[in-house]
């Protein structure tokens, strides 16, 4: 602080802009709207009154990325908490790290929106919780590791982090049972940790850091799970669905999360070629979890005993109201509860997907039961879940509900409100919009999987899919024109598979020349070998074709021959999301708020002093760099 105080405001502002824009400018988003020449607080008020300016949706998207950059960097000691890092006085919930959705949500946009450097701090934090988490596993679950502090990670019998965590390593359950007990929370957090490998391909980190934690968590579940004759499956027990309902055996939340943990451990061990015997045990136990059960209303049951929404029956006892159902909810919202923990297998998990139709239909039913209502972060959670269903306009309805939510969504200063202010919703909203535009959780890249009718024309550059592919997308009248793909992983090349209706008829070009592809017309997929650093265009419009010669497309597996074309893809202009040979423009200085800017992208430049204003809850007016309507 002393060194910062020695610098002038302009020096601090310039340093801040130069710092954050190196990361921020990787992604450009244009959803086709014009930005009105009015202050941001008025723009938000208009939006809540039905003037649904797409500029709002673009701004909140990029603002979530800005907050990610501002709040979390590689080498930081702590991740962002419920208030980011901007706490004043005694913040709600102590500004702690909540492990039943909130801290995980904080890091959902880190990898998908090309901010890898901002996600690693959470991995470091998880590693630091192993030792205190081993104590909690012993004290709260009876699973003991000898020599908590000296046993290498991966050789212990497991660690647990319940709901509330703080910088001092508190991992124990406390508070009310439905609130404090969260035995699946640390396994959920491991999804964020494992995503680092899936998006970067960094096998060294997988081997040295990530896999040991996965292995130790899998070892815990091997010992904690038990066979229920009544349910005819392995169960987690005692088990709670976050912050509501009774303590039971085998909530869908915990059963699903253990399934996902085993999946990650199995995959990682296969990639590294280790622990074959343990892997077979994990596969066997995973197969006996039976996590998704359908209820009488064709919904995903939240509890095994659930019959219909809010009703349950245990054994031969009469059906009754589920105890503590909807705890802590808003009485005006009826059966709506802020948590949707029974659908964790839909998002951020992979258990429920478009290939499991019965489960997907049931998940949609459960989302409909939760409605458009909820807290700010709850709406963000449902945006991500709806995006996974592919119901584009339903997903967009949630986007609007959140952006217009005010104290139950986005405030005038663009920050999220629970209420009160809670930053996770900002991150979750950004992640959700990215999920609408790109998904890659099933082992291939789905282009524009939930593109709503409200965004008929637009483009995005620089977002990421698993496998370390940087993606660009352009669409017109609701249909894709072209996609760009650039592999930036550790290997010399990698097979890319894209999914979009009609993609089997598309041409793939590198440096203007068509390359060989493998098509799967039945599943609308196209594959090709992507060399590191080269940019490939998947052309669905025919506009990008410059070389009429095209190698034969091969249905089914395998390609022959070398990839045609050359071109120095290491130059910035060949990377999606970068401007050709041009340093990104910085709009700041003495310009008045609302001054029209040139360029197609929305950008936000907030100097450090403004971030303190945000922390104080002040209304911050932002400059949006966006094409203005010529008639304005």
XYZ file of C-alpha atoms in Angstrom:
632
model
C 0.000 0.000 0.000
C 2.875 2.362 0.762
C 4.374 1.855 -2.692
C 0.953 2.274 -4.310
C 0.404 5.518 -2.431
C 3.579 6.941 -3.937
C 2.076 6.717 -7.425
C -0.425 9.104 -8.939
C -3.967 8.118 -9.850
C -3.101 8.179 -13.557
C -0.084 5.909 -12.998
C -2.155 3.415 -11.039
C -4.903 3.512 -13.626
C -2.519 2.958 -16.526
C -0.791 0.075 -14.747
C -4.162 -1.481 -13.960
C -5.420 -1.205 -17.528
C -2.212 -2.614 -18.983
C -2.338 -5.494 -16.533
C -5.932 -6.644 -16.846
C -6.306 -6.130 -20.591
C -3.621 -8.721 -21.301
C -6.128 -11.281 -20.048
C -9.400 -9.495 -20.680
C -8.884 -8.933 -24.406
C -8.595 -12.633 -25.132
C -12.384 -12.894 -25.495
C -14.588 -10.713 -27.693
C -18.364 -11.051 -27.516
C -20.864 -9.439 -29.870
C -24.484 -10.502 -29.430
C -25.719 -8.092 -32.069
C -27.086 -5.292 -29.938
C -26.401 -1.569 -29.824
C -25.296 0.166 -26.649
C -27.484 3.150 -25.716
C -25.596 6.303 -24.837
C -26.801 6.379 -21.229
C -25.288 5.674 -17.788
C -25.175 2.049 -16.694
C -27.530 2.499 -13.743
C -30.203 3.897 -16.050
C -29.544 1.113 -18.539
C -30.226 -1.433 -15.778
C -33.398 0.327 -14.653
C -34.648 0.333 -18.245
C -33.863 -3.365 -18.537
C -35.913 -4.154 -15.441
C -38.775 -2.170 -16.970
C -38.814 -4.335 -20.099
C -36.293 -2.564 -22.337
C -34.156 -5.677 -22.783
C -31.007 -4.196 -24.268
C -28.605 -6.909 -25.344
C -25.801 -4.538 -24.347
C -26.666 -5.345 -20.714
C -26.147 -9.049 -21.334
C -22.819 -8.386 -23.039
C -21.660 -6.117 -20.215
C -22.521 -8.475 -17.378
C -20.752 -11.263 -19.270
C -17.518 -9.318 -19.584
C -17.888 -7.875 -16.089
C -17.813 -11.416 -14.702
C -14.535 -11.967 -16.524
C -13.209 -8.661 -15.206
C -14.047 -9.665 -11.628
C -12.317 -13.000 -12.188
C -9.159 -11.186 -13.289
C -9.387 -8.644 -10.473
C -10.082 -11.172 -7.734
C -7.950 -14.212 -8.468
C -4.488 -14.701 -9.952
C -1.918 -17.446 -10.062
C 0.182 -17.323 -6.901
C -2.498 -15.684 -4.719
C -2.752 -17.114 -1.218
C -6.543 -17.457 -1.180
C -9.341 -17.873 -3.712
C -12.276 -15.501 -3.983
C -14.914 -15.829 -1.268
C -18.603 -14.950 -1.076
C -17.706 -11.270 -1.489
C -14.861 -11.822 -3.935
C -11.990 -10.154 -2.121
C -13.870 -6.936 -1.412
C -15.076 -7.219 2.180
C -15.899 -4.246 4.380
C -16.637 -4.629 8.087
C -18.450 -7.861 8.933
C -19.773 -9.253 5.620
C -22.657 -11.687 5.390
C -21.715 -15.280 6.272
C -18.341 -13.939 7.369
C -17.306 -13.660 3.736
C -16.285 -17.303 3.942
C -15.711 -19.994 1.316
C -18.989 -21.900 0.929
C -18.431 -25.391 -0.491
C -22.025 -26.302 -1.368
C -21.993 -24.311 -4.627
C -20.649 -20.827 -4.046
C -16.869 -21.135 -4.145
C -17.147 -23.659 -6.964
C -19.278 -21.198 -8.951
C -16.647 -18.504 -8.469
C -14.300 -20.488 -10.696
C -16.662 -21.797 -13.378
C -15.745 -19.068 -15.912
C -11.984 -19.268 -15.346
C -11.237 -21.930 -17.936
C -14.123 -21.568 -20.385
C -13.484 -17.826 -20.816
C -9.733 -18.196 -21.352
C -8.489 -17.104 -17.941
C -6.385 -20.122 -17.012
C -4.110 -18.059 -14.777
C -7.081 -17.138 -12.609
C -8.138 -20.700 -11.798
C -4.980 -22.200 -10.367
C -5.277 -20.453 -6.995
C -8.299 -22.599 -6.187
C -6.310 -25.763 -6.922
C -3.589 -24.576 -4.555
C -6.211 -23.841 -1.924
C -7.710 -27.324 -2.198
C -4.282 -28.861 -1.750
C -3.797 -26.823 1.419
C -7.033 -28.245 2.851
C -5.974 -31.886 2.639
C -4.325 -32.001 6.070
C -7.135 -30.283 8.035
C -9.623 -32.162 5.861
C -8.130 -35.471 7.003
C -8.855 -34.495 10.586
C -12.454 -33.722 9.616
C -12.791 -37.040 7.757
C -11.755 -38.822 10.931
C -13.828 -36.780 13.378
C -17.032 -36.419 11.325
C -17.015 -39.583 9.184
C -14.857 -42.066 11.063
C -12.328 -42.494 8.225
C -8.853 -42.131 9.680
C -5.481 -41.355 8.127
C -2.509 -42.081 10.343
C -0.154 -39.140 10.619
C -2.407 -36.470 9.124
C 0.397 -34.035 8.397
C 3.164 -36.339 7.169
C 1.299 -38.802 4.951
C 1.811 -37.816 1.284
C -1.302 -36.688 -0.572
C -2.775 -39.667 -2.365
C -1.683 -42.132 0.307
C -4.173 -41.036 2.959
C -7.697 -42.324 3.471
C -9.453 -39.142 2.441
C -10.226 -35.566 3.389
C -13.460 -33.631 3.780
C -14.413 -29.974 3.471
C -17.944 -29.271 4.663
C -20.003 -26.172 3.843
C -18.214 -23.318 5.611
C -14.499 -22.856 5.186
C -12.177 -20.019 6.097
C -8.524 -18.963 5.664
C -7.602 -20.847 8.840
C -8.383 -24.287 7.448
C -11.783 -24.852 9.056
C -13.242 -27.877 7.286
C -15.609 -29.196 9.971
C -19.409 -29.180 9.775
C -21.073 -26.630 12.019
C -24.355 -24.797 12.191
C -27.645 -26.560 11.554
C -27.482 -30.052 10.096
C -29.092 -29.265 6.747
C -26.763 -26.295 6.407
C -23.459 -27.448 7.864
C -23.249 -31.104 6.804
C -21.893 -31.311 3.272
C -19.996 -34.537 2.847
C -19.978 -34.277 -0.948
C -18.672 -30.698 -1.082
C -14.963 -31.489 -1.369
C -15.643 -34.005 -4.155
C -17.606 -31.284 -5.950
C -14.669 -28.895 -5.568
C -12.436 -31.497 -7.214
C -14.370 -30.920 -10.441
C -12.931 -27.404 -10.571
C -9.487 -28.808 -9.842
C -9.714 -31.529 -12.517
C -10.978 -29.016 -15.075
C -7.543 -27.432 -15.003
C -6.131 -30.567 -16.609
C -9.049 -31.035 -19.010
C -8.667 -27.504 -20.370
C -4.870 -27.298 -20.402
C -3.662 -30.868 -20.952
C -0.978 -30.273 -18.317
C -0.137 -33.906 -17.520
C 2.668 -32.997 -15.134
C 0.280 -31.135 -12.831
C -2.250 -33.935 -13.176
C 0.330 -36.454 -12.023
C 1.945 -34.443 -9.253
C -1.006 -32.576 -7.758
C -4.476 -33.303 -9.117
C -4.514 -37.088 -9.328
C -3.189 -37.627 -5.781
C -6.150 -35.604 -4.442
C -8.598 -37.501 -6.651
C -7.147 -40.813 -5.531
C -7.397 -39.900 -1.869
C -11.013 -38.788 -2.249
C -11.853 -42.041 -4.062
C -10.179 -43.963 -1.226
C -12.422 -42.137 1.236
C -15.565 -43.144 -0.611
C -14.396 -46.746 -0.826
C -14.522 -46.825 2.972
C -17.504 -44.572 3.660
C -20.087 -45.988 1.246
C -22.280 -48.811 2.544
C -24.837 -51.134 1.001
C -28.502 -50.333 1.668
C -30.781 -53.337 1.390
C -33.787 -51.019 1.302
C -32.447 -48.947 -1.589
C -30.555 -51.834 -3.222
C -27.498 -49.700 -3.898
C -24.373 -48.270 -2.326
C -25.309 -45.116 -0.437
C -23.761 -42.052 1.153
C -25.119 -41.802 4.652
C -25.765 -39.655 6.514
C -26.535 -37.404 3.575
C -28.098 -33.942 3.147
C -29.328 -32.066 0.077
C -27.884 -28.603 0.482
C -29.685 -26.452 3.022
C -33.089 -28.120 2.994
C -34.894 -31.336 3.804
C -34.073 -34.123 6.256
C -30.835 -35.973 6.934
C -31.230 -39.277 5.107
C -29.248 -41.910 3.248
C -28.350 -41.353 -0.378
C -29.501 -37.897 -1.452
C -29.240 -37.462 -5.199
C -26.720 -34.678 -4.619
C -24.235 -36.893 -2.786
C -24.845 -39.985 -4.905
C -24.253 -37.978 -8.089
C -21.176 -36.260 -6.732
C -19.547 -39.529 -5.703
C -20.298 -40.915 -9.188
C -18.581 -37.890 -10.734
C -15.585 -38.208 -8.377
C -15.077 -41.842 -9.323
C -15.366 -40.886 -12.993
C -12.581 -38.314 -12.639
C -10.341 -40.696 -10.711
C -10.898 -43.476 -13.262
C -10.130 -41.191 -16.201
C -7.039 -39.704 -14.582
C -5.607 -43.105 -13.655
C -6.123 -44.291 -17.230
C -4.408 -41.199 -18.641
C -1.423 -41.691 -16.328
C -1.402 -45.462 -16.666
C -1.374 -46.080 -12.906
C -3.357 -47.845 -10.165
C -5.099 -50.376 -12.387
C -6.285 -52.463 -9.411
C -7.751 -49.441 -7.619
C -9.371 -48.341 -10.864
C -11.316 -51.596 -11.107
C -12.577 -51.108 -7.553
C -13.696 -47.584 -8.399
C -15.539 -48.793 -11.493
C -17.341 -51.454 -9.494
C -18.440 -49.056 -6.787
C -19.450 -46.396 -9.292
C -21.712 -48.914 -11.041
C -23.565 -49.596 -7.776
C -24.447 -45.989 -6.909
C -27.578 -45.700 -9.102
C -27.646 -41.940 -8.481
C -30.648 -40.820 -10.568
C -34.132 -42.019 -9.618
C -37.320 -40.710 -11.243
C -40.321 -39.665 -9.120
C -44.078 -39.833 -9.607
C -44.163 -36.452 -11.354
C -41.390 -37.597 -13.709
C -38.956 -35.397 -11.791
C -35.439 -36.205 -10.589
C -35.916 -37.220 -6.982
C -33.934 -35.129 -4.530
C -34.308 -37.766 -1.817
C -34.815 -41.501 -2.252
C -38.025 -41.285 -0.186
C -39.470 -38.455 -2.310
C -42.677 -39.265 -4.177
C -43.790 -35.923 -5.614
C -42.653 -32.360 -5.035
C -42.585 -31.752 -1.288
C -43.968 -35.201 -0.457
C -42.227 -38.370 0.685
C -42.817 -41.874 1.943
C -40.412 -43.991 3.991
C -40.951 -47.737 3.730
C -44.545 -48.712 4.524
C -45.315 -45.510 6.392
C -47.983 -43.160 5.034
C -46.949 -40.432 2.607
C -46.229 -37.149 4.381
C -44.729 -33.714 3.864
C -40.951 -33.819 3.516
C -39.498 -32.397 6.767
C -37.735 -29.065 6.414
C -38.667 -28.881 2.718
C -37.789 -25.487 1.217
C -35.978 -24.394 4.380
C -34.886 -20.777 4.308
C -36.824 -20.101 1.139
C -38.946 -17.079 0.327
C -42.542 -17.732 1.366
C -43.722 -15.795 -1.686
C -41.939 -18.277 -3.958
C -43.908 -21.335 -2.830
C -41.974 -24.544 -3.390
C -38.988 -22.808 -4.937
C -35.692 -23.376 -3.145
C -32.487 -21.640 -4.111
C -30.419 -24.854 -4.343
C -30.902 -27.332 -7.189
C -28.508 -29.890 -5.766
C -30.335 -32.907 -7.174
C -29.302 -31.745 -10.662
C -25.564 -31.549 -10.060
C -25.231 -34.443 -12.493
C -26.599 -32.137 -15.212
C -24.295 -29.260 -14.376
C -21.463 -29.069 -13.600
C -21.442 -32.859 -13.889
C -21.776 -35.130 -16.903
C -24.059 -37.842 -15.547
C -27.219 -36.335 -17.070
C -26.756 -35.446 -20.726
C -28.459 -35.527 -24.111
C -27.650 -39.233 -24.433
C -29.612 -40.094 -21.260
C -33.013 -38.934 -22.486
C -35.158 -40.155 -19.594
C -32.891 -38.495 -17.069
C -32.687 -35.320 -19.140
C -36.483 -35.100 -19.389
C -36.696 -35.557 -15.624
C -34.075 -32.876 -15.068
C -36.079 -30.456 -17.212
C -39.143 -31.242 -15.116
C -37.215 -30.477 -11.938
C -35.955 -27.195 -13.378
C -39.508 -26.212 -14.270
C -40.542 -26.931 -10.674
C -37.835 -24.554 -9.434
C -39.185 -21.809 -11.783
C -37.532 -18.512 -12.751
C -37.445 -17.324 -9.149
C -34.539 -17.538 -6.756
C -31.594 -15.643 -5.374
C -29.071 -14.099 -7.741
C -26.606 -16.973 -7.643
C -29.469 -19.501 -7.812
C -30.593 -18.002 -11.102
C -27.013 -18.249 -12.362
C -26.951 -21.919 -11.390
C -30.153 -22.544 -13.345
C -28.796 -20.697 -16.393
C -25.932 -23.191 -16.537
C -28.268 -26.131 -15.992
C -30.766 -24.982 -18.602
C -27.927 -24.468 -21.083
C -27.028 -28.147 -20.688
C -30.594 -29.116 -21.645
C -30.283 -27.330 -25.003
C -33.525 -25.406 -24.368
C -32.154 -22.133 -25.639
C -35.079 -19.799 -25.057
C -35.755 -21.221 -21.589
C -32.096 -20.603 -20.780
C -32.364 -17.057 -22.053
C -35.479 -16.492 -19.923
C -33.270 -17.233 -16.911
C -30.647 -14.775 -18.213
C -33.298 -12.077 -18.399
C -34.677 -12.994 -14.982
C -31.238 -12.601 -13.465
C -30.267 -9.410 -15.292
C -33.608 -7.870 -14.299
C -33.469 -9.329 -10.792
C -32.050 -6.300 -8.959
C -31.844 -7.466 -5.304
C -32.419 -11.033 -6.527
C -30.005 -10.718 -9.418
C -27.939 -7.939 -10.960
C -27.856 -4.564 -9.200
C -27.435 -1.167 -10.844
C -23.657 -1.397 -10.418
C -23.658 -4.792 -12.215
C -22.827 -6.731 -9.050
C -24.871 -9.765 -8.039
C -27.194 -9.814 -5.045
C -28.357 -12.820 -3.007
C -29.471 -10.471 -1.298
C -27.222 -8.999 0.057
C -24.271 -8.562 -2.324
C -22.734 -11.953 -3.162
C -20.238 -12.204 -5.978
C -20.726 -15.818 -7.067
C -23.715 -14.919 -9.219
C -21.556 -12.666 -11.395
C -19.203 -15.537 -12.093
C -22.026 -18.013 -12.596
C -23.815 -15.761 -15.081
C -20.671 -15.389 -17.181
C -20.134 -19.141 -17.105
C -23.772 -19.740 -18.062
C -23.668 -17.495 -21.116
C -20.509 -19.310 -22.201
C -22.324 -22.647 -21.784
C -25.035 -21.323 -24.107
C -22.399 -20.687 -26.769
C -20.042 -23.634 -26.277
C -19.915 -26.919 -24.366
C -17.277 -29.637 -24.231
C -18.048 -31.791 -21.195
C -18.840 -34.938 -23.209
C -15.448 -35.319 -24.868
C -16.203 -33.274 -27.985
C -17.035 -29.622 -28.673
C -20.671 -28.613 -29.100
C -21.005 -25.366 -31.029
C -23.861 -22.985 -30.119
C -25.700 -25.631 -28.071
C -28.250 -23.211 -26.586
C -28.350 -20.169 -28.881
C -31.573 -18.246 -28.144
C -33.776 -16.517 -30.683
C -33.020 -13.203 -28.913
C -29.429 -13.384 -30.235
C -30.014 -14.099 -33.956
C -26.764 -12.498 -35.118
C -23.453 -12.379 -33.374
C -19.984 -13.683 -32.793
C -17.618 -14.721 -30.051
C -13.854 -15.152 -30.178
C -11.384 -16.657 -27.752
C -13.478 -18.964 -25.558
C -12.095 -22.376 -24.661
C -13.162 -25.981 -24.974
C -11.642 -28.922 -23.151
C -8.515 -30.209 -24.809
C -7.069 -26.671 -24.909
C -8.823 -25.572 -28.064
C -9.494 -21.850 -28.508
C -12.780 -21.335 -30.313
C -14.431 -18.627 -32.385
C -18.041 -18.690 -33.605
C -20.017 -16.505 -36.008
C -23.731 -16.866 -36.653
C -26.422 -15.085 -38.649
C -30.214 -15.394 -38.455
C -29.815 -18.062 -35.818
C -27.563 -20.296 -37.939
C -23.811 -20.784 -37.738
C -21.683 -19.280 -40.506
C -18.292 -20.519 -39.402
C -16.231 -21.663 -36.464
C -12.524 -21.270 -35.824
C -10.408 -23.751 -33.901
C -6.855 -23.332 -32.600
C -5.152 -26.069 -30.596
C -2.896 -24.586 -27.906
C -2.128 -27.648 -25.817
C 1.162 -29.231 -24.853
C 1.342 -31.762 -27.673
C 2.295 -31.150 -31.288
C -1.216 -31.914 -32.469
C -4.548 -33.196 -31.204
C -7.728 -34.584 -32.710
C -10.578 -32.088 -32.619
C -14.210 -33.195 -32.826
C -16.978 -30.653 -33.300
C -20.741 -31.101 -33.091
C -23.352 -28.954 -34.820
C -26.320 -29.824 -36.993
C -25.141 -29.778 -40.608
C -21.453 -29.737 -39.725
C -20.842 -32.947 -41.658
C -21.278 -30.940 -44.889
C -18.893 -28.171 -43.843
C -15.439 -27.575 -45.263
C -12.468 -27.255 -42.929
C -9.738 -24.879 -44.063
C -6.286 -24.057 -42.819
C -4.557 -21.093 -44.441
C -7.262 -21.042 -47.114
C -6.877 -24.700 -48.103
C -9.245 -27.545 -47.352
C -7.962 -30.310 -45.149
C -8.977 -33.910 -44.646
C -11.754 -34.610 -42.153
C -13.604 -37.552 -40.668
C -17.375 -37.210 -40.616
C -20.099 -38.765 -38.501
C -23.223 -37.516 -40.240
C -25.622 -39.428 -38.003
C -24.369 -37.639 -34.883
C -23.594 -34.321 -36.633
C -19.891 -34.527 -35.860
C -16.738 -33.698 -37.738
C -13.147 -34.516 -36.716
C -9.710 -33.511 -37.896
C -6.145 -33.433 -36.647
C -5.286 -29.943 -35.413
C -1.638 -28.947 -35.332
C -0.582 -26.756 -32.436
C -0.869 -23.039 -33.139
C -2.623 -23.302 -36.500
C -6.070 -21.805 -36.971
C -8.702 -23.914 -38.705
C -11.948 -22.544 -40.097
C -15.018 -24.761 -40.196
C -17.024 -23.114 -42.949
C -20.757 -23.807 -43.043
C -21.588 -20.917 -45.369
C -19.150 -21.488 -48.234
C -17.877 -17.926 -47.903
C -14.428 -18.861 -46.575
C -13.452 -21.260 -49.351
C -10.493 -20.048 -51.408
C -9.077 -23.394 -52.600
C -11.522 -25.594 -54.549
C -9.476 -28.732 -53.958
C -10.711 -30.780 -51.055
C -9.292 -34.064 -49.745
C -11.786 -36.879 -49.482
C -13.940 -36.843 -46.362
C -13.826 -40.194 -44.632
C -16.825 -41.517 -42.718
C -15.767 -43.334 -39.556
C -12.437 -43.461 -37.784
C -9.035 -42.503 -39.124
C -7.503 -40.082 -41.592
C -4.785 -40.567 -44.115
C -2.040 -38.271 -45.284
C -0.627 -35.080 -43.880
C -2.591 -31.953 -43.125
C -2.320 -29.568 -46.051
C -1.444 -25.927 -45.862
C 1.052 -23.974 -43.890
C 1.123 -20.549 -42.343
C 2.761 -19.236 -39.233
C -0.006 -19.720 -36.692
C 2.175 -18.494 -33.883
C 1.598 -14.949 -35.041
C -1.027 -13.135 -32.958
C -3.264 -12.559 -35.962
C -3.778 -16.288 -36.341
C -5.027 -16.751 -32.804
C -8.796 -16.494 -32.312
C -9.608 -13.521 -30.150
C -6.590 -11.418 -31.163
C -6.411 -8.426 -33.454
C -4.058 -8.646 -36.494
C -0.697 -7.025 -35.728
C -2.345 -4.439 -33.548
C -2.197 -3.746 -29.869
C -5.717 -3.633 -28.360
C -7.041 -0.118 -28.066
C -7.433 1.282 -24.578
C -10.339 3.652 -24.103
C -9.871 5.731 -20.981
C -8.617 9.102 -19.885
C -10.715 12.257 -20.150
C -13.504 10.929 -22.319
C -16.993 11.487 -20.968
C -19.077 8.556 -19.839
C -21.075 7.244 -22.769
C -18.815 8.682 -25.456
C -19.298 6.495 -28.554
C -16.378 4.186 -29.310
C -15.447 2.252 -32.392
C -14.963 -1.508 -32.562
C -17.183 -4.537 -32.371
C -16.402 -5.670 -28.867
C -17.706 -4.746 -25.466
C -14.923 -3.856 -23.055
C -14.858 -2.663 -19.480
C -12.013 -0.683 -17.952
C -12.260 -0.193 -14.218
C -9.302 1.417 -12.434
C -8.379 0.217 -8.964
C -10.100 3.146 -7.293
C -13.380 2.136 -8.893
C -13.044 -1.350 -7.480
C -13.012 0.170 -3.993
C -16.187 1.982 -4.964
C -17.705 -1.348 -5.963
C -16.768 -2.833 -2.620
C -18.577 -0.004 -0.899
C -21.702 -0.744 -2.917
C -21.565 2.446 -4.963
C -23.168 2.656 -8.354
C -20.428 2.395 -10.915
C -20.978 3.734 -14.417
C -19.144 1.808 -17.082
C -17.979 2.709 -20.549
C -19.086 0.162 -23.112
C -17.080 0.041 -26.334
C -19.766 -0.932 -28.810
C -21.121 0.048 -32.168
C -23.806 2.654 -31.689
C -26.964 2.894 -33.702
C -26.305 5.453 -36.401
C -29.701 7.047 -35.715
C -28.842 7.747 -32.068
